[in-house]
Tab-separated table of C-alpha atoms and ligand atoms in Angstrom:
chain	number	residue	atom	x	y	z
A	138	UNK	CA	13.845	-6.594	4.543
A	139	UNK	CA	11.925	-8.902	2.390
A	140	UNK	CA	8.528	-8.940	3.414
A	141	UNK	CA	6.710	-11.189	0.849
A	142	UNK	CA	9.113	-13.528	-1.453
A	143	UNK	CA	8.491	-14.789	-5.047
A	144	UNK	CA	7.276	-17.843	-5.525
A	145	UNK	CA	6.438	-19.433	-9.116
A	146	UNK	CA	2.766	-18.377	-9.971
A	147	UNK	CA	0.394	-21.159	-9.982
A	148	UNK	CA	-0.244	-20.692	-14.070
A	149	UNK	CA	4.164	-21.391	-14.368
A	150	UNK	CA	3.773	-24.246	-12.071
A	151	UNK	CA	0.522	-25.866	-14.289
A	152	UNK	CA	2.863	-25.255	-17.691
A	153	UNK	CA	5.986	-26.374	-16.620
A	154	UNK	CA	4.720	-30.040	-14.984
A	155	UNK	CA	2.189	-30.375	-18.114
A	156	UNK	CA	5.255	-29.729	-20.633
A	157	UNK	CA	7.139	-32.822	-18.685
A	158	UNK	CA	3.869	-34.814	-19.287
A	159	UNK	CA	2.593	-34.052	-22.283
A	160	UNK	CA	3.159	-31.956	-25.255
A	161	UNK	CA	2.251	-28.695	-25.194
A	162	UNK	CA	0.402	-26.416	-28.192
A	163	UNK	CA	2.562	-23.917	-29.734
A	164	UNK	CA	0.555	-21.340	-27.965
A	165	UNK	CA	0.860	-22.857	-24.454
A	166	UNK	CA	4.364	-23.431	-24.860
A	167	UNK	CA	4.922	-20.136	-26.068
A	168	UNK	CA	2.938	-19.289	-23.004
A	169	UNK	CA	5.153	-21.493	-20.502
A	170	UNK	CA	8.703	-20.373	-22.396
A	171	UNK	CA	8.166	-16.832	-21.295
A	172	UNK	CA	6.565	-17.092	-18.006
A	173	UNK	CA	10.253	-19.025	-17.133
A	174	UNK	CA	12.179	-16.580	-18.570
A	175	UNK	CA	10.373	-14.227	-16.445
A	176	UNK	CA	10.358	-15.449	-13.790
A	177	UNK	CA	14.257	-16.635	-14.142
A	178	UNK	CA	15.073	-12.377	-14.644
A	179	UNK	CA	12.946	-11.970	-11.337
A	180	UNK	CA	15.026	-13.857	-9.247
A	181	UNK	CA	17.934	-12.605	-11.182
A	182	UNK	CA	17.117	-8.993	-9.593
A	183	UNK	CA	16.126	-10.338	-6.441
A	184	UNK	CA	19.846	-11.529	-5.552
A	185	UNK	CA	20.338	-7.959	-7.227
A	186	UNK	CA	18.771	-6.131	-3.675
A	187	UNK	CA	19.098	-8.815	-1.309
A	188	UNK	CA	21.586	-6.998	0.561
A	189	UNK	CA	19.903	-3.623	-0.401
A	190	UNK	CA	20.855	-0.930	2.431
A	191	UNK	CA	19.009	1.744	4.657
A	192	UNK	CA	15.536	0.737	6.119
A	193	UNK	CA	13.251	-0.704	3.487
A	194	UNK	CA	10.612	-3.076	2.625
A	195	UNK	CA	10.182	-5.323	-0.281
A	196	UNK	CA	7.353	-6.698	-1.764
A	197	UNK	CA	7.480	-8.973	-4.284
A	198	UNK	CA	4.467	-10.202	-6.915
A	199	UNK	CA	1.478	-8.435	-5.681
A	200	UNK	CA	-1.783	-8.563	-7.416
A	201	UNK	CA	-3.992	-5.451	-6.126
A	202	UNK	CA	-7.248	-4.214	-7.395
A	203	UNK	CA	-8.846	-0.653	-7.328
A	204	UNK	CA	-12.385	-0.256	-8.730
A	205	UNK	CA	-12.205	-3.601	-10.151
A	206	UNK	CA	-9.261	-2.853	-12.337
A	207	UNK	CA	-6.153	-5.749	-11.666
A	208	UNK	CA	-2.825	-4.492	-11.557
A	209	UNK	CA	0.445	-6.741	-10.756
A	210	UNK	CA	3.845	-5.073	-9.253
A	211	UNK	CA	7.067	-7.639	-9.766
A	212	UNK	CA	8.541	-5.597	-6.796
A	213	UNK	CA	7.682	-2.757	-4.715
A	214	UNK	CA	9.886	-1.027	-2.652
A	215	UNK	CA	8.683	1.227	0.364
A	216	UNK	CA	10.973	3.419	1.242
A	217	UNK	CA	10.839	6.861	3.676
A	218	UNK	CA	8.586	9.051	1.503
A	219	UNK	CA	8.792	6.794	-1.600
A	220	UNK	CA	7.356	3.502	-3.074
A	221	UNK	CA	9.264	1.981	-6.081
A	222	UNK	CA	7.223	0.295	-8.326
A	223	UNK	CA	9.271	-2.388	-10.439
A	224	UNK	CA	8.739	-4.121	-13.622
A	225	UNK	CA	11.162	-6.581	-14.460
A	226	UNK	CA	11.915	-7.957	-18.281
A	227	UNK	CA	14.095	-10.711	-19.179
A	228	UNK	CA	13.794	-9.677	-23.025
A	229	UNK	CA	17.198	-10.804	-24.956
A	230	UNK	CA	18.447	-9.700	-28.067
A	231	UNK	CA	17.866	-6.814	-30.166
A	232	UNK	CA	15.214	-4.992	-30.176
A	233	UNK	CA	14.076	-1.475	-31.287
A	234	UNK	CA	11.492	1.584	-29.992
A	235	UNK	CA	9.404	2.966	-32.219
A	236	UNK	CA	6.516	5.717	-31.303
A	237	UNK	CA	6.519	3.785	-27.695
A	238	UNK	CA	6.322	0.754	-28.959
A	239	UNK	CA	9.200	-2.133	-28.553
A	240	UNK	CA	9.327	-4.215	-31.127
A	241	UNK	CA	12.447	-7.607	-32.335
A	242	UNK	CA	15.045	-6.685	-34.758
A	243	UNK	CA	14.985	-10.237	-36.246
A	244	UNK	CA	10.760	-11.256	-35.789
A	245	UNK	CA	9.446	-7.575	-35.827
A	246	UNK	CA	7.102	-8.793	-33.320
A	247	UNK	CA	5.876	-6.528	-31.131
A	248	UNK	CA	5.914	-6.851	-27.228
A	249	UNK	CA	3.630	-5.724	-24.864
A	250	UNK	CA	4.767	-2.081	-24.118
A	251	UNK	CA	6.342	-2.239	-20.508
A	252	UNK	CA	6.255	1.527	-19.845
A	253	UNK	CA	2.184	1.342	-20.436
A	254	UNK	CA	1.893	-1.155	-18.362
A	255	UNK	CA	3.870	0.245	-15.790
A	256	UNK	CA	2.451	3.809	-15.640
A	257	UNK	CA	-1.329	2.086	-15.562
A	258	UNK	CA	-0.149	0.398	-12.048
A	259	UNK	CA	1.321	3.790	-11.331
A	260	UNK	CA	-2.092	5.268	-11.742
A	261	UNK	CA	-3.862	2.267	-10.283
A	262	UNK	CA	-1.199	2.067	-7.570
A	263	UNK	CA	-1.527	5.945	-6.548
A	264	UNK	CA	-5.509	5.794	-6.622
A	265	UNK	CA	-5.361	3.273	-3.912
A	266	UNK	CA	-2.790	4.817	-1.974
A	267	UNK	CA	-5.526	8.355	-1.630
A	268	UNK	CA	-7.838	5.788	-0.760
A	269	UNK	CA	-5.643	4.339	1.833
A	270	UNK	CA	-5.027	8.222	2.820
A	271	UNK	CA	-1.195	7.309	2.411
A	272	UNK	CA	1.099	10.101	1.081
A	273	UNK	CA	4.168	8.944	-0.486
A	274	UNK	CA	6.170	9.693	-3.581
A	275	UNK	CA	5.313	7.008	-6.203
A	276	UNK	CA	8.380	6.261	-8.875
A	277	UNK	CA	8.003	3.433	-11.076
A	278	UNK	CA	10.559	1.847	-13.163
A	279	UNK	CA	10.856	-0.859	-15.521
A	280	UNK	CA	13.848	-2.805	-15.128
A	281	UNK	CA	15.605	-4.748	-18.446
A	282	UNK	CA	18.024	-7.711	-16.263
A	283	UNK	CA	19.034	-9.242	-19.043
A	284	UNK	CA	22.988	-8.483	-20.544
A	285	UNK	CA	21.965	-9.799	-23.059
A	286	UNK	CA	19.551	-7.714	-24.818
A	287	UNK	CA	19.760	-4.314	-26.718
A	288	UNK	CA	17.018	-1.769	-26.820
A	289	UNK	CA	17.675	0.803	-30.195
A	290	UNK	CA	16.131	4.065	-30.548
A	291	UNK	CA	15.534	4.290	-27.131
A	292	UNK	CA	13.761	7.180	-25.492
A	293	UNK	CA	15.500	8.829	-22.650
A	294	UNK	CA	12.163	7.874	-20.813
A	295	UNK	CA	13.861	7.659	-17.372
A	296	UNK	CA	11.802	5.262	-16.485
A	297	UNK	CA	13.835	2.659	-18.010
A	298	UNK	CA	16.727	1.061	-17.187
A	299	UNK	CA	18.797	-0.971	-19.744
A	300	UNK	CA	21.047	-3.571	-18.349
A	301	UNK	CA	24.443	-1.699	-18.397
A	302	UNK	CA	22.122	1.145	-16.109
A	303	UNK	CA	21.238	-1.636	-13.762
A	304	UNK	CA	24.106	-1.878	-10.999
A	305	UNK	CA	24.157	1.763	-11.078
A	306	UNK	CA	20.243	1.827	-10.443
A	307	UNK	CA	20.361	-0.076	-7.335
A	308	UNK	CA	23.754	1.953	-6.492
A	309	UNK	CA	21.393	5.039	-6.467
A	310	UNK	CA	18.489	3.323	-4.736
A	311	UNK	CA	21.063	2.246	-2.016
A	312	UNK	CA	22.658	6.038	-1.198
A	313	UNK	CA	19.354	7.283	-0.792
A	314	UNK	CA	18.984	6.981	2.961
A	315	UNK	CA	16.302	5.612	4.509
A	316	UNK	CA	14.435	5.395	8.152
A	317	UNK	CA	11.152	3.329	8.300
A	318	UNK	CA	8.128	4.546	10.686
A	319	UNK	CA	5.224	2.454	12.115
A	320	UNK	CA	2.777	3.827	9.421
A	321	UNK	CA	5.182	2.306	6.935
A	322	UNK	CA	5.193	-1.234	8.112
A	323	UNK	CA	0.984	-0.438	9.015
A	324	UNK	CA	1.274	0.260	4.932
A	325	UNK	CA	3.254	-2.731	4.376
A	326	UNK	CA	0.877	-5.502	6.077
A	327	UNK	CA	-2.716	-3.596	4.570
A	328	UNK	CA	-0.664	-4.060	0.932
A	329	UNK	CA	-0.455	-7.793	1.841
A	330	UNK	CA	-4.240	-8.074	3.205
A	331	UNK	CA	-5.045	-6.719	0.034
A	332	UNK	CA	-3.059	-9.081	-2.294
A	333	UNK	CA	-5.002	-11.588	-4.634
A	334	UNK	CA	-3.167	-15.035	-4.592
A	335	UNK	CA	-4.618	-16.160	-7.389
A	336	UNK	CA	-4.718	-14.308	-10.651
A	337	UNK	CA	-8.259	-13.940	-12.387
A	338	UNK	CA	-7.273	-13.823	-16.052
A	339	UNK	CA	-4.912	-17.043	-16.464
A	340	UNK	CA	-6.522	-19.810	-17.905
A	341	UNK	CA	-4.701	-22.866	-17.949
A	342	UNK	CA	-4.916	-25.185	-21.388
A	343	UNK	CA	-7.481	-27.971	-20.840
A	344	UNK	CA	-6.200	-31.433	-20.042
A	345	UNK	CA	-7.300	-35.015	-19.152
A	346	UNK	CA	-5.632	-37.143	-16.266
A	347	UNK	CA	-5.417	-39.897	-19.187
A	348	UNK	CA	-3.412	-37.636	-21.326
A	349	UNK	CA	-0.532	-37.116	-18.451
A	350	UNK	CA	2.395	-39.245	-18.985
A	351	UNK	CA	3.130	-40.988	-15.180
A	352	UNK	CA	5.976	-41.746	-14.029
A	353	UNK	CA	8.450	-40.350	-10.893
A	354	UNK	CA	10.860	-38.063	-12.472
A	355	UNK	CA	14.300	-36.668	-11.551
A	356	UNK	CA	14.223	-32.963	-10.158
A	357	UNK	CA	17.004	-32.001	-11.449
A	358	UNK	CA	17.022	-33.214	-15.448
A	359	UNK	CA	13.790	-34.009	-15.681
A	360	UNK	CA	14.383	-37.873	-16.948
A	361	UNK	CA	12.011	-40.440	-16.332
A	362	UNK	CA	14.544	-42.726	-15.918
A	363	UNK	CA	14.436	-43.746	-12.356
A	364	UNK	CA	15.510	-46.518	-10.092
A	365	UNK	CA	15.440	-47.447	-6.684
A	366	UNK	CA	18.191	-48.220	-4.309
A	367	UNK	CA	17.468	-48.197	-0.790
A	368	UNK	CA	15.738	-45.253	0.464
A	369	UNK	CA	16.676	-43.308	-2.570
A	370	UNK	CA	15.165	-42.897	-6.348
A	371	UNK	CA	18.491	-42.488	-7.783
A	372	UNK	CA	18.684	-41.253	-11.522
A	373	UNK	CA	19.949	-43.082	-14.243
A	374	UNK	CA	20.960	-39.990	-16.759
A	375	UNK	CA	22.568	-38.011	-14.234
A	376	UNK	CA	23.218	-39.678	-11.092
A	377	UNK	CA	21.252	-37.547	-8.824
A	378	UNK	CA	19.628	-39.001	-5.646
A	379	UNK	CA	16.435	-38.055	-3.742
A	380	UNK	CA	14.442	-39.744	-0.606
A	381	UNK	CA	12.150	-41.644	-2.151
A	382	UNK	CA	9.523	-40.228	0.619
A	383	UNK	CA	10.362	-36.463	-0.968
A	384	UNK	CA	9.944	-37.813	-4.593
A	385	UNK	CA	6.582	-39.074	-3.868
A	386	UNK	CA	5.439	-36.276	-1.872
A	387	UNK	CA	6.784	-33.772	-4.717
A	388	UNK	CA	4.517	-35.974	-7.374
A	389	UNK	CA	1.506	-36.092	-4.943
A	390	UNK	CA	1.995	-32.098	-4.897
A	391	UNK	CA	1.802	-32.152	-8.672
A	392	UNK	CA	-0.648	-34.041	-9.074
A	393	UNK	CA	-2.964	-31.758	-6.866
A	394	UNK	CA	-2.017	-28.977	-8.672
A	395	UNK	CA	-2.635	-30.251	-12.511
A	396	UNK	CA	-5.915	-32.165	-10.842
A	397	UNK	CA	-7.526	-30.155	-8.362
A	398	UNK	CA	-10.951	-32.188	-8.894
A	399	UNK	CA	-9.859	-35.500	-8.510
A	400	UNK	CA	-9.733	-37.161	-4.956
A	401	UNK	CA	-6.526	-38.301	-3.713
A	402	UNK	CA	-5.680	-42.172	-3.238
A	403	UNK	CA	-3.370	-44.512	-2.439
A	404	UNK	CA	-4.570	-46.191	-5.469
A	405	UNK	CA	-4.654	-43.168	-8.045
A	406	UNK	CA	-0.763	-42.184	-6.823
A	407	UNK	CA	0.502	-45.057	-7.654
A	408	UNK	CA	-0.780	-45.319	-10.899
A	409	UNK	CA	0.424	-41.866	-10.810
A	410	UNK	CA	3.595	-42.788	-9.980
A	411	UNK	CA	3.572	-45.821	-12.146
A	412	UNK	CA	7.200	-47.173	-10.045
A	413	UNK	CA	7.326	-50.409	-8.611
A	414	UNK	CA	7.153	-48.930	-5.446
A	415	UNK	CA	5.511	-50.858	-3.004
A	416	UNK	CA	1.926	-49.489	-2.004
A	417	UNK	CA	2.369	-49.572	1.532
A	418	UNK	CA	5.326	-46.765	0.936
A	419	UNK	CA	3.078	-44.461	-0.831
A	420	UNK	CA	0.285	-45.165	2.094
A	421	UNK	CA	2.891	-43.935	4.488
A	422	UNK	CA	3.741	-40.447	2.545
A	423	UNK	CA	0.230	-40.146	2.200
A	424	UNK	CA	-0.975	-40.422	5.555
A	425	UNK	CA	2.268	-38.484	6.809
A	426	UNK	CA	1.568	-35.686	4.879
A	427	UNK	CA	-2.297	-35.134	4.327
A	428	UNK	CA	-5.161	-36.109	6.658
A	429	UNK	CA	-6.998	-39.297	5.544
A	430	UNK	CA	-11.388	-38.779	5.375
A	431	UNK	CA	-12.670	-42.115	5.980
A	432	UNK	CA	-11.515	-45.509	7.074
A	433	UNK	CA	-12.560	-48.259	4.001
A	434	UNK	CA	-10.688	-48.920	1.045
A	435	UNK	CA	-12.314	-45.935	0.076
A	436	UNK	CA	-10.377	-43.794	1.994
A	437	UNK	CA	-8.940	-40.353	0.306
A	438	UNK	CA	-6.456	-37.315	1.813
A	439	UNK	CA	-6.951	-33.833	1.362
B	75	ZN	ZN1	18.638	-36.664	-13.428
């Protein structure tokens, strides 16, 4: 049972709406490229254990803190007796281990080292669990989803699981059986009361409204090139049509996002949205959606 779902983190949102409005630095969009990818190999092994058997919980991006250290889990697992803790990389290509450290066959960069990582939440994770006075077996794993990636020289750390190890991996997971007791789920919901929904070390790259191309675009190929027809924006490079009420709320959702300081109007949205939308519609979303603070021409929705 999935108790907390994955949702794109706020920093993957910021990047991928700024990269269809402006263009990015090399850095951020180095940045953006691989927070997709992983969060494209995290849903990947969610539809992996959606119909994962016996009695378990899932929890998926948590962001917990002992003694002021952060530590993030892609998913944890509570199981009878056990919690697995697991890391999830979309890495492609080759790639080689050397003295613990992965590095690319054709860049010789060298990633961050997953199995570090993962055994510092291990520690983190089983401080907090004597804290909690919780006893449970702790196994943590880091998970390689993507077929297309090779790992040479690779320890027999069993702690890692390349992809042709994967099915068998959640095989494994699923003949171990499983009932789930009230202190469980009690363990479940303080792990969620103690989840940080935003992350502390993320800074986004700085922007200006003036900077942001505007403009309604199509959800599903990203091309500015919109027209209206009826109650639809329809899209002239691929066809696809959307309620011209959900296109505008989408962009009014963006734009709260990228500008969190800036007040909301019926003015600044349609400049936003820059279509030749009639004002009036965009009133309507507006007031439909947010609650208006004050009645002038001055008023704003929150
Ligand atoms: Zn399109």
């Amino acid at each position: 049972m999935i108790l907390k779902k994955r949702f794109e983190s706020d920093e993957l949102l910021i990047l991928r709406y700024l990269n269809r409005r402006i263009k990015l630095n090399e850095k951020d969009k180095f940045r953006y490229l691989n927070l997709e990818k992983g969060f494209e190999g995290e849903i990947k092994f969610d539809q992996l254990i959606e119909n994962i058997q016996e009695e378990r919980l899932i929890l998926n991006d948590l962001l917990l803190e002992v003694n002021n250290s952060y530590f993030q889990i892609d998913t944890l697992i509570i199981s009878q007796g056990i919690i697995y803790l697991i890391d999830i990389k979309n890495f492609e290509g080759d790639c080689y281990m050397e003295s613990d450290k992965i590095f690319s066959v054709k860049t010789r960069w060298e990633y961050k080292n997953p199995i570090n990582q993962l055994k510092r939440s291990e520690t983190l994770f089983s401080q907090l669990l004597r804290i909690l006075k919780c006893n449970y077996l702790v196994e943590s794993t880091a998970i390689f989803i993507n077929p297309h990636f090779t790992l040479y020289q690779a320890s027999m750390d069993n702690s890692i699981i390349l992809p042709s190890q994967v099915n068998r991996f959640i095989s494994n997971l699923n003949n171990v059986p499983s009932k789930l007791t009230n202190s469980d789920k009690q363990l479940a919901k303080k792990l969620l009361s103690l989840h940080h929904p935003k992350t502390p070390f993320s800074l986004p790259p700085s922007y200006h409204y003036d900077q942001l191309q505007k403009g309604v675009y199509c959800n599903k190929c990203i091309s500015y090139y919109m027209s209206i027809e009826k109650y639809n924006f329809v899209c002239g490079n691929c066809g696809e049509r959307e309620k011209i009420s959900k296109v505008i709320l989408r962009h009014i959702n963006e734009f709260k996002l990228l500008l969190p300081g800036q007040k909301i109007t019926t003015k600044i949205i349609s400049e936003w949205c820059n279509t030749e939308l009639n004002r009036r519609t965009i009133c309507r979303v507006l007031k439909n959606n947010f609650e208006a603070v004050g009645k002038t021409k001055e008023t704003y929705y929150r």
